[in-house]
Amino acid sequence: MSDIDEVADAGFDEWLDAAETGDAYCLECANGHGSLPPRRVCPDCGATNLEEIVLPETGEIETFTITHVPTPAFEQDAPYATAIANFGLVRITGQVVGVDPEAVETGLEVALEITVSETTGERVIGFQPVSP
Amino acid sequence: MANVRVAGTGLTAFGASPERTGRDLFAEASIAAFEDSGVHRDDVEGVLYGNFMGELAEHQGHQGPLMAEAAGVQAPATRFESACASSGAAVREAVKRIRTGEDDVLLVGGTERMTNLGTAGATEALAIAADDLWEVRAGTTFPGAYALMAQAYFDAFGGDREELAHIAVKNHDNALPNENAQYQRAIEVDDVLEAPPVSEPLGLYDACPVSDGASALVLTSEDYAAEHDLEAPVAITGTGQGGDRMALHDRDHLARSPAAREAGEEAYADAGIDAGDVEVAEVHDCFTIAEVLALEALDLEPIGEGISAARDGRTTADGELPVNLSGGLKAKGHPVGATGASQVAEMAMLLAGTHPNSDHVADATTGVTHNAGGTVASAMVHVLEVVA
Ligand SMILES: [Zn+2]
């Protein structure tokens, strides 16, 4: 496993870098379809000219789960809440951080916050609830 | 277009046998299928074989020729991989090949070896059916992805864990007389509700077990069956496949399975039937919520109502549409690469009157099987009918 973890994933790693500094983006085609990188072709319409556009600062949780039986990469992180949040043109899957998993609910407003796995130290897409 | 006959079926017991190799499991299933069919191995023109995690579980790729060899068949062999729909994909390809007249006799099936990986290893191996970059690295597990759909379903249509629990109870009841089932043990609703959580709202008893096992089918053309006087009363009369985005978050619906709807519509049209003609179904219940989504996608239940089907008795063994009389993945077990072909085997036996639960569908002539890959980014549906 260790060797493969050293290999960069072009597009995805750059996105994580950007998200860490608050510059998260998604890709948009001329027809207004959003998608996440790395991608060369719009999965909705086949357009090949994709532009990076700024992701809205906050998204809304559409569904969530609290995972008690993780993969080995999150052994020491469990239990943790995973959610799908809507950020306008795209939805993103991430771990909800900074709040008790039991407090997570549908409709919760969240901001992206790149966190790390306690188990592996690898970066993980996180969602931080935005206090009203 | 000639029908494709199910000439023989073979299943190993599903369960934990961590020391047994995949090749041994498939050999057992294929021997049973050949004995059941009366077809000679020399007549087989191809082996179509489903497997998902062979590289991780056995350090074994290129399993097609290995499994042909294990089955004692001298014929070209190909492995099909579509996560948990791997052998469903193999069945679909076999049906097409026999229909075109390219082949008259094919050995089709699948195997998965999982329990030797342990719970953590199996969880990791199953997770790779999801998008590695955008789902797995965020901590999504296979049960976790279905839990996201379950929560989305509750939010969209209502329903609760107790209704889901009735699905698990039903499928365990159905498995009681099935000697190949991993769990021949009745459970109660409270057992499901009180089981340890895996990925909330789903608990241990909402999930299918980790299993080892193999399935095999001998499929023949109608002409071959007639010429050789085979006893093969059941035909595969419809096949369909649907696809969707890999990551759950990229789907239009978080609480529906459009790929299964597409596969179902195609299979029904192919067989010339509609959902109202279906008298018995084997659907992919890797989690209790998956059975709900499958029934709704196949138009066997209205959208938003599938969750009450087991509780209200519509899908129980004596209900109007028995679902998963084999015990389903939930109680029969889910060696993933073996599952799709095993559903076809169980359905053929149910319709032929040779299944321990056949009495519940004594007059049935039309059944449907539904096999899903990942969070239903792949779906294979087959229609089986009694034709002789
Ligand atoms: Zn587009």
XYZ file of C-alpha atoms and ligand atoms in Angstrom:
521
model
C 0.000 0.000 0.000
C 2.732 2.481 0.983
C 4.184 2.929 -2.493
C 0.865 3.761 -4.057
C 0.173 6.378 -1.387
C 3.283 8.266 -2.486
C 2.006 8.622 -6.029
C 0.310 11.900 -6.872
C -3.209 11.878 -8.252
C -3.142 14.760 -10.676
C -6.313 16.807 -10.571
C -7.500 15.404 -7.264
C -4.408 16.370 -5.234
C -4.436 19.865 -6.768
C -8.072 20.196 -5.818
C -7.270 19.237 -2.210
C -4.433 21.815 -2.207
C -6.834 24.504 -3.387
C -9.554 23.493 -0.953
C -7.042 23.675 1.916
C -6.370 27.313 1.152
C -10.048 28.152 0.720
C -9.932 28.183 -3.076
C -12.070 25.133 -3.853
C -13.494 24.904 -7.320
C -15.549 22.667 -9.545
C -15.573 22.239 -13.288
C -18.278 23.704 -15.489
C -19.037 23.139 -19.164
C -20.540 25.713 -21.535
C -23.961 24.182 -20.912
C -23.759 24.832 -17.195
C -23.150 21.259 -16.017
C -20.920 20.950 -12.970
C -18.498 18.137 -12.152
C -15.489 17.376 -9.973
C -11.916 16.979 -11.208
C -9.969 15.246 -12.619
C -12.149 15.200 -15.688
C -11.641 15.977 -19.384
C -15.198 15.494 -20.588
C -18.524 16.716 -19.216
C -20.389 13.542 -18.212
C -23.721 15.216 -18.970
C -23.161 16.491 -22.504
C -19.713 15.417 -23.669
C -18.309 18.932 -23.836
C -14.524 18.925 -23.636
C -13.970 22.556 -22.752
C -14.296 22.600 -18.973
C -13.637 25.675 -16.901
C -12.730 25.901 -13.215
C -15.287 27.925 -11.314
C -15.278 28.943 -7.661
C -17.227 26.663 -5.351
C -19.814 28.412 -3.129
C -18.456 28.903 0.394
C -21.140 26.816 1.983
C -23.151 23.769 1.087
C -26.154 21.974 2.540
C -26.153 18.412 3.834
C -28.559 16.266 1.805
C -27.927 12.945 3.524
C -25.564 11.517 6.109
C -24.525 8.395 8.009
C -22.514 7.604 11.110
C -20.022 4.872 10.309
C -19.007 2.509 13.104
C -17.315 -0.170 10.986
C -14.744 1.637 8.807
C -12.189 0.522 6.269
C -8.699 0.023 7.760
C -7.753 3.560 6.626
C -10.199 5.020 9.181
C -9.882 2.457 11.964
C -9.054 5.020 14.662
C -11.447 7.657 13.314
C -14.674 5.698 13.873
C -17.351 6.502 14.674
C -17.505 9.382 12.239
C -20.234 11.081 10.237
C -20.060 11.041 6.452
C -22.368 13.288 4.479
C -23.244 14.287 0.950
C -23.482 18.072 0.734
C -24.844 20.156 -2.113
C -22.575 22.992 -3.258
C -24.692 24.270 -6.134
C -23.382 22.771 -9.362
C -21.917 19.744 -7.605
C -22.457 17.526 -4.600
C -19.454 16.364 -2.553
C -18.996 13.472 -0.101
C -17.067 14.330 3.054
C -16.636 13.735 6.771
C -18.406 16.097 9.131
C -15.853 17.564 11.546
C -15.965 19.774 14.625
C -19.313 18.491 15.845
C -20.660 15.431 17.587
C -21.724 12.922 14.874
C -25.120 12.620 16.582
C -25.743 16.342 15.964
C -25.465 15.989 12.187
C -28.736 16.350 10.311
C -30.154 16.822 6.848
C -30.303 20.498 5.911
C -27.265 21.461 8.016
C -25.177 24.231 6.410
C -21.483 23.364 6.128
C -18.211 24.765 4.811
C -15.407 22.695 3.300
C -12.530 21.972 5.656
C -9.795 19.591 4.625
C -8.939 17.410 7.593
C -6.711 14.360 8.100
C -7.419 10.749 8.948
C -6.348 10.030 12.538
C -5.432 6.556 11.356
C -3.226 7.304 8.344
C -2.563 11.049 8.447
C -3.855 11.265 4.864
C -5.926 14.279 3.861
C -9.699 13.847 3.961
C -12.453 16.085 2.615
C -14.281 17.500 5.630
C -17.373 19.569 6.273
C -17.465 22.038 9.163
C -20.948 23.106 10.262
C -21.489 26.857 9.894
C -22.997 28.364 13.024
C -26.065 30.434 12.235
C -35.448 -15.243 -31.558
C -34.838 -18.553 -29.797
C -35.157 -18.774 -26.050
C -32.173 -19.519 -23.889
C -32.770 -22.532 -21.655
C -31.433 -23.015 -18.171
C -30.312 -26.627 -18.561
C -28.509 -27.001 -15.256
C -27.820 -25.137 -12.031
C -25.129 -25.628 -9.411
C -24.479 -23.827 -6.160
C -22.037 -24.395 -3.358
C -23.236 -23.692 0.131
C -22.708 -19.988 0.828
C -20.917 -19.186 4.058
C -17.512 -19.081 5.671
C -14.927 -21.462 4.293
C -11.810 -19.276 4.379
C -9.454 -22.152 3.590
C -11.121 -23.125 0.307
C -9.698 -21.717 -2.921
C -11.869 -20.007 -5.502
C -11.041 -22.717 -8.013
C -12.259 -25.410 -5.623
C -15.512 -23.566 -4.999
C -16.196 -23.072 -8.709
C -15.301 -26.678 -9.491
C -17.922 -27.839 -7.012
C -20.620 -25.566 -8.440
C -19.834 -26.491 -12.034
C -19.862 -30.239 -11.324
C -23.329 -29.842 -9.833
C -24.504 -27.781 -12.825
C -23.244 -30.347 -15.364
C -24.800 -33.243 -13.428
C -28.094 -31.377 -13.230
C -28.058 -30.580 -16.946
C -27.076 -33.856 -18.530
C -24.896 -31.801 -20.886
C -21.433 -33.145 -21.708
C -18.486 -30.850 -21.002
C -17.164 -31.392 -24.551
C -20.141 -29.460 -25.915
C -19.333 -26.272 -24.011
C -18.249 -23.483 -26.353
C -17.320 -20.865 -23.806
C -17.021 -20.046 -20.116
C -18.350 -16.695 -18.889
C -17.294 -16.119 -15.344
C -17.940 -13.388 -12.778
C -15.544 -12.353 -10.019
C -14.883 -9.049 -8.277
C -12.077 -9.080 -5.709
C -9.899 -11.986 -6.798
C -6.745 -9.866 -6.916
C -7.209 -8.739 -3.315
C -8.540 -11.979 -1.849
C -6.419 -14.546 -3.656
C -3.769 -12.571 -5.489
C -5.295 -14.038 -8.597
C -6.203 -12.206 -11.764
C -6.988 -13.760 -15.156
C -9.478 -16.117 -13.586
C -11.377 -17.036 -16.769
C -9.072 -19.780 -18.031
C -8.278 -20.900 -14.491
C -11.951 -21.539 -13.816
C -12.571 -23.250 -17.165
C -9.753 -25.599 -16.189
C -11.248 -26.103 -12.725
C -14.556 -27.012 -14.363
C -12.876 -29.448 -16.764
C -13.895 -27.443 -19.806
C -11.708 -26.928 -22.877
C -13.129 -23.677 -24.189
C -12.291 -19.993 -24.343
C -13.075 -18.247 -21.064
C -13.570 -14.648 -20.017
C -13.941 -13.030 -16.622
C -16.610 -10.376 -16.145
C -16.202 -7.713 -13.472
C -19.018 -5.357 -12.511
C -18.572 -5.351 -8.738
C -21.471 -7.272 -7.133
C -23.150 -7.587 -10.549
C -20.226 -9.495 -12.070
C -21.932 -12.801 -12.773
C -25.155 -11.012 -13.706
C -23.100 -9.410 -16.464
C -21.788 -12.846 -17.440
C -25.322 -14.242 -17.683
C -26.399 -11.303 -19.835
C -23.529 -11.806 -22.255
C -24.215 -15.537 -22.440
C -27.869 -14.924 -23.284
C -26.860 -12.638 -26.125
C -24.333 -15.105 -27.508
C -26.786 -17.984 -27.549
C -29.487 -15.827 -29.104
C -27.312 -14.810 -32.016
C -26.588 -18.440 -32.744
C -22.910 -17.965 -32.060
C -22.979 -20.578 -29.303
C -25.307 -23.378 -28.258
C -23.842 -24.340 -24.890
C -22.158 -22.059 -22.364
C -20.964 -22.497 -18.798
C -21.781 -19.334 -16.835
C -21.220 -18.532 -13.204
C -19.129 -16.821 -10.625
C -17.170 -17.170 -7.430
C -16.066 -14.983 -4.590
C -13.711 -15.730 -1.768
C -14.087 -13.108 0.962
C -13.954 -14.424 4.512
C -10.189 -15.030 4.401
C -9.812 -11.229 4.254
C -11.431 -10.725 7.669
C -13.980 -7.983 8.366
C -11.586 -5.076 7.837
C -10.105 -6.536 4.676
C -13.508 -7.362 3.221
C -14.768 -3.874 4.083
C -11.804 -2.393 2.264
C -12.196 -4.705 -0.722
C -15.909 -3.984 -1.072
C -15.277 -0.248 -0.793
C -13.364 -0.232 -4.069
C -16.680 -0.665 -5.864
C -17.134 3.049 -5.061
C -15.187 6.041 -6.432
C -11.785 5.796 -4.774
C -10.852 9.482 -4.973
C -14.141 11.099 -4.058
C -15.918 8.497 -1.915
C -13.543 5.943 -0.411
C -10.964 8.537 0.652
C -13.717 10.427 2.450
C -14.342 7.314 4.534
C -17.273 5.878 2.621
C -17.708 2.150 3.099
C -20.074 -0.114 1.192
C -22.605 -0.175 4.071
C -21.978 3.552 4.508
C -23.023 4.306 0.940
C -26.264 2.352 1.381
C -26.800 4.114 4.703
C -26.584 7.455 2.869
C -29.325 6.194 0.560
C -31.404 4.885 3.472
C -31.275 8.243 5.252
C -32.119 10.036 1.996
C -35.069 7.644 1.541
C -36.352 8.327 5.068
C -36.097 12.072 4.436
C -37.811 11.891 1.036
C -40.552 9.332 1.635
C -40.698 8.603 5.360
C -40.280 5.131 6.760
C -38.084 3.909 9.548
C -35.677 1.238 10.717
C -38.502 -0.932 11.991
C -39.952 -1.259 8.473
C -36.516 -2.154 7.130
C -36.183 -4.755 9.882
C -39.187 -6.634 8.512
C -37.242 -7.176 5.280
C -34.410 -8.874 7.157
C -36.871 -10.983 9.146
C -38.680 -12.060 5.959
C -35.491 -13.061 4.169
C -34.230 -15.045 7.141
C -37.585 -16.870 7.271
C -37.266 -17.677 3.573
C -33.788 -19.124 4.077
C -34.922 -21.653 6.699
C -35.451 -24.540 4.232
C -32.565 -23.517 1.913
C -29.697 -25.794 2.856
C -27.215 -23.693 0.860
C -28.037 -20.550 2.830
C -25.461 -19.019 5.142
C -28.082 -18.307 7.822
C -30.793 -20.914 8.297
C -31.966 -19.139 11.397
C -35.099 -17.101 12.116
C -34.690 -13.608 13.560
C -37.145 -11.096 14.971
C -37.654 -7.403 14.380
C -36.151 -6.585 17.775
C -32.993 -8.533 16.892
C -32.507 -6.238 13.906
C -33.264 -3.058 15.834
C -30.967 -3.999 18.710
C -28.009 -5.179 16.598
C -24.809 -3.104 16.718
C -24.803 -0.172 14.291
C -22.592 -0.577 11.219
C -23.319 2.678 9.453
C -26.376 4.404 10.897
C -29.245 4.003 10.235
C -28.127 0.504 9.188
C -27.090 -2.091 11.738
C -25.460 -5.494 11.571
C -28.732 -7.272 10.762
C -29.574 -4.834 7.950
C -26.496 -6.076 6.123
C -25.746 -9.220 4.185
C -22.872 -11.294 5.559
C -19.378 -11.662 4.130
C -19.451 -14.964 2.260
C -17.523 -17.496 0.245
C -19.273 -19.397 -2.506
C -19.777 -20.153 -6.165
C -22.595 -20.514 -8.645
C -22.778 -22.147 -12.054
C -25.328 -22.437 -14.845
C -25.326 -24.516 -17.994
C -27.215 -22.450 -20.558
C -28.197 -23.864 -23.936
C -30.097 -22.848 -27.031
C -33.655 -24.091 -27.393
C -32.609 -26.219 -30.369
C -29.804 -27.888 -28.461
C -32.166 -28.625 -25.549
C -34.679 -30.207 -27.930
C -32.099 -32.233 -29.860
C -30.610 -33.638 -26.674
C -33.943 -34.171 -24.982
C -32.893 -32.050 -22.001
C -35.202 -31.423 -19.130
C -34.996 -27.616 -19.172
C -38.447 -26.143 -18.665
C -37.256 -22.646 -17.749
C -35.950 -20.072 -20.221
C -34.291 -16.708 -19.809
C -36.644 -14.619 -21.929
C -35.495 -11.114 -21.086
C -32.244 -9.370 -20.279
C -31.532 -5.739 -19.446
C -28.691 -3.607 -18.162
C -28.631 -0.111 -16.727
C -25.865 2.247 -15.753
C -25.423 5.320 -13.614
C -22.711 7.628 -12.333
C -20.059 5.929 -10.253
C -20.267 8.204 -7.194
C -23.541 8.367 -5.315
C -23.247 12.147 -4.971
C -23.254 12.530 -8.766
C -26.671 10.873 -9.162
C -29.914 12.705 -9.839
C -31.568 10.767 -7.027
C -30.011 9.729 -3.733
C -32.951 7.490 -2.837
C -33.686 5.774 -6.117
C -31.916 3.393 -8.501
C -32.369 4.690 -12.068
C -29.915 2.085 -13.406
C -32.134 -0.696 -12.099
C -35.210 0.975 -13.607
C -33.459 1.138 -16.980
C -32.393 -2.508 -16.703
C -35.872 -3.595 -15.652
C -37.656 -1.745 -18.441
C -35.272 -3.218 -20.985
C -35.663 -6.756 -19.635
C -39.464 -6.532 -19.449
C -39.661 -5.217 -23.026
C -37.242 -7.890 -24.182
C -39.436 -10.619 -22.676
C -42.640 -8.946 -23.805
C -44.019 -8.654 -20.272
C -44.689 -5.829 -17.861
C -44.168 -5.506 -14.143
C -47.710 -6.722 -13.477
C -46.823 -10.117 -14.954
C -44.054 -10.762 -12.439
C -45.090 -13.422 -9.923
C -41.866 -13.919 -7.973
C -38.619 -11.945 -7.677
C -35.047 -12.382 -6.485
C -33.613 -8.918 -5.878
C -30.235 -7.635 -4.722
C -30.776 -7.052 -0.990
C -27.180 -6.507 0.076
C -28.768 -4.179 2.650
C -32.408 -3.998 3.682
C -32.801 -0.600 1.982
C -31.472 -2.107 -1.265
C -34.497 -4.403 -1.489
C -36.766 -1.349 -1.180
C -34.959 0.535 -3.930
C -34.965 -2.552 -6.164
C -38.715 -3.167 -5.825
C -39.472 0.453 -6.652
C -37.038 0.561 -9.578
C -38.555 -2.617 -11.043
C -42.039 -1.098 -10.745
C -43.091 -3.870 -8.379
C -43.915 -1.243 -5.739
C -44.797 2.450 -6.201
C -42.030 4.951 -5.429
C -41.982 5.613 -1.703
C -44.029 2.544 -0.779
C -41.535 -0.296 -1.146
C -40.419 0.132 2.433
C -43.717 -1.190 3.822
C -43.958 -4.192 1.460
C -42.425 -6.765 3.809
C -44.044 -5.376 6.962
C -47.474 -5.466 5.323
C -46.963 -8.952 3.916
C -46.992 -8.110 0.224
C -43.542 -9.625 -0.388
C -43.514 -12.419 2.183
C -43.548 -16.071 1.105
C -47.344 -16.186 1.126
C -47.820 -12.617 -0.095
C -48.995 -11.559 -3.529
C -45.405 -11.209 -4.791
C -42.879 -13.298 -2.867
C -39.452 -11.633 -2.922
C -36.193 -13.407 -2.168
C -37.586 -16.853 -1.453
C -33.974 -18.062 -1.530
C -33.279 -16.005 1.593
C -31.800 -13.232 -0.513
C -28.290 -11.937 -0.125
C -29.252 -11.118 3.451
C -29.644 -14.701 4.635
C -28.479 -16.841 1.713
C -25.174 -14.938 1.689
C -23.412 -12.686 -0.799
C -20.179 -14.007 -2.303
C -20.313 -11.020 -4.615
C -19.049 -12.468 -7.888
C -21.312 -15.510 -7.504
C -24.497 -13.630 -6.691
C -26.012 -12.723 -10.076
C -25.809 -16.243 -11.467
C -26.973 -17.689 -8.138
C -30.146 -15.583 -8.357
C -30.843 -17.023 -11.812
C -30.197 -20.527 -10.448
C -32.571 -20.029 -7.508
C -35.252 -18.548 -9.776
C -34.956 -21.396 -12.296
C -35.421 -23.890 -9.466
C -38.341 -21.942 -7.991
C -40.147 -21.915 -11.336
C -39.261 -25.523 -12.187
C -40.689 -26.714 -8.879
C -37.381 -28.085 -7.608
C -36.645 -25.420 -4.956
C -37.477 -26.060 -1.302
C -39.680 -22.938 -1.467
C -41.350 -23.771 -4.795
C -44.653 -24.555 -3.065
C -45.082 -20.849 -2.317
C -45.157 -20.139 -6.059
C -46.670 -23.382 -7.332
C -48.542 -21.757 -10.225
C -45.973 -19.104 -11.097
C -44.587 -19.023 -14.617
C -42.792 -15.651 -14.631
C -39.982 -14.454 -12.370
C -37.437 -11.680 -12.375
C -33.889 -11.425 -10.991
C -32.117 -8.148 -10.178
C -28.370 -7.916 -9.574
C -26.722 -4.603 -8.665
C -23.103 -3.429 -8.705
C -21.782 -0.945 -6.167
C -24.445 1.554 -5.160
C -26.227 0.527 -8.382
C -23.935 2.194 -10.881
C -24.443 -1.147 -12.647
C -27.637 -3.174 -12.769
C -28.533 -6.423 -14.550
C -32.111 -7.690 -14.708
C -33.286 -11.014 -16.140
C -36.754 -12.380 -16.805
C -37.238 -16.141 -16.472
C -40.318 -17.982 -17.691
C -41.570 -21.533 -17.734
C -41.762 -22.419 -21.426
C -42.022 -26.195 -21.467
Zn -22.091 19.585 -19.995
